[in-house]
Amino acid sequence: MATPALDAVIFDWGGTLSEFASLELLDVWRAAARHLAPHREEEVTAHLLAVEERFWARTTATQESGTLSDLLAEASADLGLDVAEAVLEEAALHHLDSWTPHIVHDPDAGPVLAALRDRGLAIGLLSNTHWPRAFHEHFLERDGLAELIDARLYSSELSHLKPHPSVFHAALGALGVDDPGRAVFVGDRPYDDVFGARSVGMRAVLRPNPAVPPHDVEPDATIGSLPELLALVDAWT
């Protein structure tokens, strides 16, 4: 049976379009703690870190998504503090300037996205994150990538995380792709990205990241750099 041509390419963000950055969130939680209870800064900071660890452990196990406000509500219940969503949102957004030097897009990202668009392909982004859209959009707009991506989906706005099938179908739907076999997902995580995409019938391209845990799944292709994707797409189209 012939392989169907492609209509769309959907990318992961961290470790795929952007260089992988293992960032410590301690400074963000400390800023939030100062807003909430300056006299209990160390206690509240430590508790926010612990809540985040539980949060990610739970969302990874259930594949149910979550937001900053969910995380903050859980911390509020534990700490006995009445914390408005805006407090942590504000603290997070105030830290964009300090994060900016650490968030670096692959220099090939722009040219590759433009080349894919020139081939008539729709371009999507699907990222697992509990940060609000504004956090990611800031960096995509800064580097001129937002205008090259037709649909940008963040799990903080969805009910589940990758590899749950619903988020891949949401990305396909946002790009107007009815047949998953006519789309390819590109990511650095064998479980979240490759297994998730293949489980709904998409093709999957792995960009290996040594910091990511392995998973027993076979991608359709493996690339060492984004420009290598163009030859694959040309073969598939």
CSV table of N, CA and C in Angstrom, one decimal, residues 50-67 69-75 78 160-161:
chain,number,residue,atom,x,y,z
A,50,ALA,N,7.4,21.3,46.2
A,50,ALA,CA,6.8,20.0,46.4
A,50,ALA,C,5.5,19.8,45.7
A,51,VAL,N,4.7,20.8,45.7
A,51,VAL,CA,3.4,20.7,45.0
A,51,VAL,C,3.6,20.5,43.5
A,52,GLU,N,4.6,21.2,42.9
A,52,GLU,CA,4.8,21.1,41.5
A,52,GLU,C,5.3,19.6,41.2
A,53,GLU,N,6.2,19.1,42.0
A,53,GLU,CA,6.6,17.7,41.8
A,53,GLU,C,5.5,16.7,41.8
A,54,ARG,N,4.5,16.9,42.8
A,54,ARG,CA,3.4,16.0,42.9
A,54,ARG,C,2.5,16.2,41.6
A,55,PHE,N,2.4,17.5,41.2
A,55,PHE,CA,1.5,17.9,40.1
A,55,PHE,C,2.0,17.1,38.8
A,56,TRP,N,3.3,17.2,38.6
A,56,TRP,CA,3.8,16.5,37.4
A,56,TRP,C,3.8,15.0,37.4
A,57,ALA,N,4.0,14.5,38.6
A,57,ALA,CA,3.9,13.0,38.8
A,57,ALA,C,2.4,12.6,38.5
A,58,ARG,N,1.5,13.3,39.0
A,58,ARG,CA,0.1,13.0,38.7
A,58,ARG,C,-0.3,13.1,37.3
A,59,THR,N,0.0,14.3,36.7
A,59,THR,CA,-0.4,14.5,35.3
A,59,THR,C,0.3,13.5,34.3
A,60,THR,N,1.6,13.1,34.7
A,60,THR,CA,2.2,12.1,33.9
A,60,THR,C,1.5,10.8,34.0
A,61,ALA,N,1.1,10.4,35.1
A,61,ALA,CA,0.4,9.1,35.3
A,61,ALA,C,-1.0,9.1,34.7
A,62,THR,N,-1.7,10.2,34.8
A,62,THR,CA,-3.1,10.2,34.3
A,62,THR,C,-3.2,10.8,32.9
A,63,GLN,N,-2.2,11.5,32.4
A,63,GLN,CA,-2.2,12.2,31.1
A,63,GLN,C,-3.2,13.3,31.1
A,64,GLU,N,-3.8,13.7,32.3
A,64,GLU,CA,-4.7,14.8,32.4
A,64,GLU,C,-3.9,16.1,32.5
A,65,SER,N,-4.2,17.1,31.8
A,65,SER,CA,-3.5,18.3,31.8
A,65,SER,C,-3.8,19.1,33.0
A,66,GLY,N,-3.0,20.2,33.2
A,66,GLY,CA,-3.2,21.1,34.3
A,66,GLY,C,-2.7,22.4,34.0
A,67,THR,N,-3.0,23.4,34.8
A,67,THR,CA,-2.6,24.8,34.6
A,67,THR,C,-1.9,25.3,35.9
A,69,SER,N,-3.0,27.8,37.6
A,69,SER,CA,-4.1,28.0,38.6
A,69,SER,C,-4.4,26.7,39.3
A,70,ASP,N,-4.4,25.6,38.6
A,70,ASP,CA,-4.6,24.3,39.3
A,70,ASP,C,-3.6,24.0,40.3
A,71,LEU,N,-2.3,24.2,39.9
A,71,LEU,CA,-1.2,24.0,40.8
A,71,LEU,C,-1.3,24.9,42.0
A,72,LEU,N,-1.6,26.2,41.8
A,72,LEU,CA,-1.7,27.2,42.8
A,72,LEU,C,-2.9,26.9,43.8
A,73,ALA,N,-4.0,26.4,43.2
A,73,ALA,CA,-5.1,26.0,44.1
A,73,ALA,C,-4.8,24.9,45.0
A,74,GLU,N,-4.0,23.9,44.5
A,74,GLU,CA,-3.6,22.8,45.3
A,74,GLU,C,-2.7,23.3,46.4
A,75,ALA,N,-1.7,24.2,46.1
A,75,ALA,CA,-0.8,24.7,47.1
A,75,ALA,C,-1.6,25.6,48.1
A,78,ASP,N,-3.2,23.3,50.7
A,78,ASP,CA,-2.2,22.8,51.6
A,78,ASP,C,-1.7,23.8,52.6
A,160,HIS,N,-5.9,17.3,28.4
A,160,HIS,CA,-4.9,16.2,28.6
A,160,HIS,C,-3.5,16.7,28.1
A,161,LEU,N,-2.5,15.8,28.4
A,161,LEU,CA,-1.2,16.0,27.9
A,161,LEU,C,-0.9,15.0,26.8
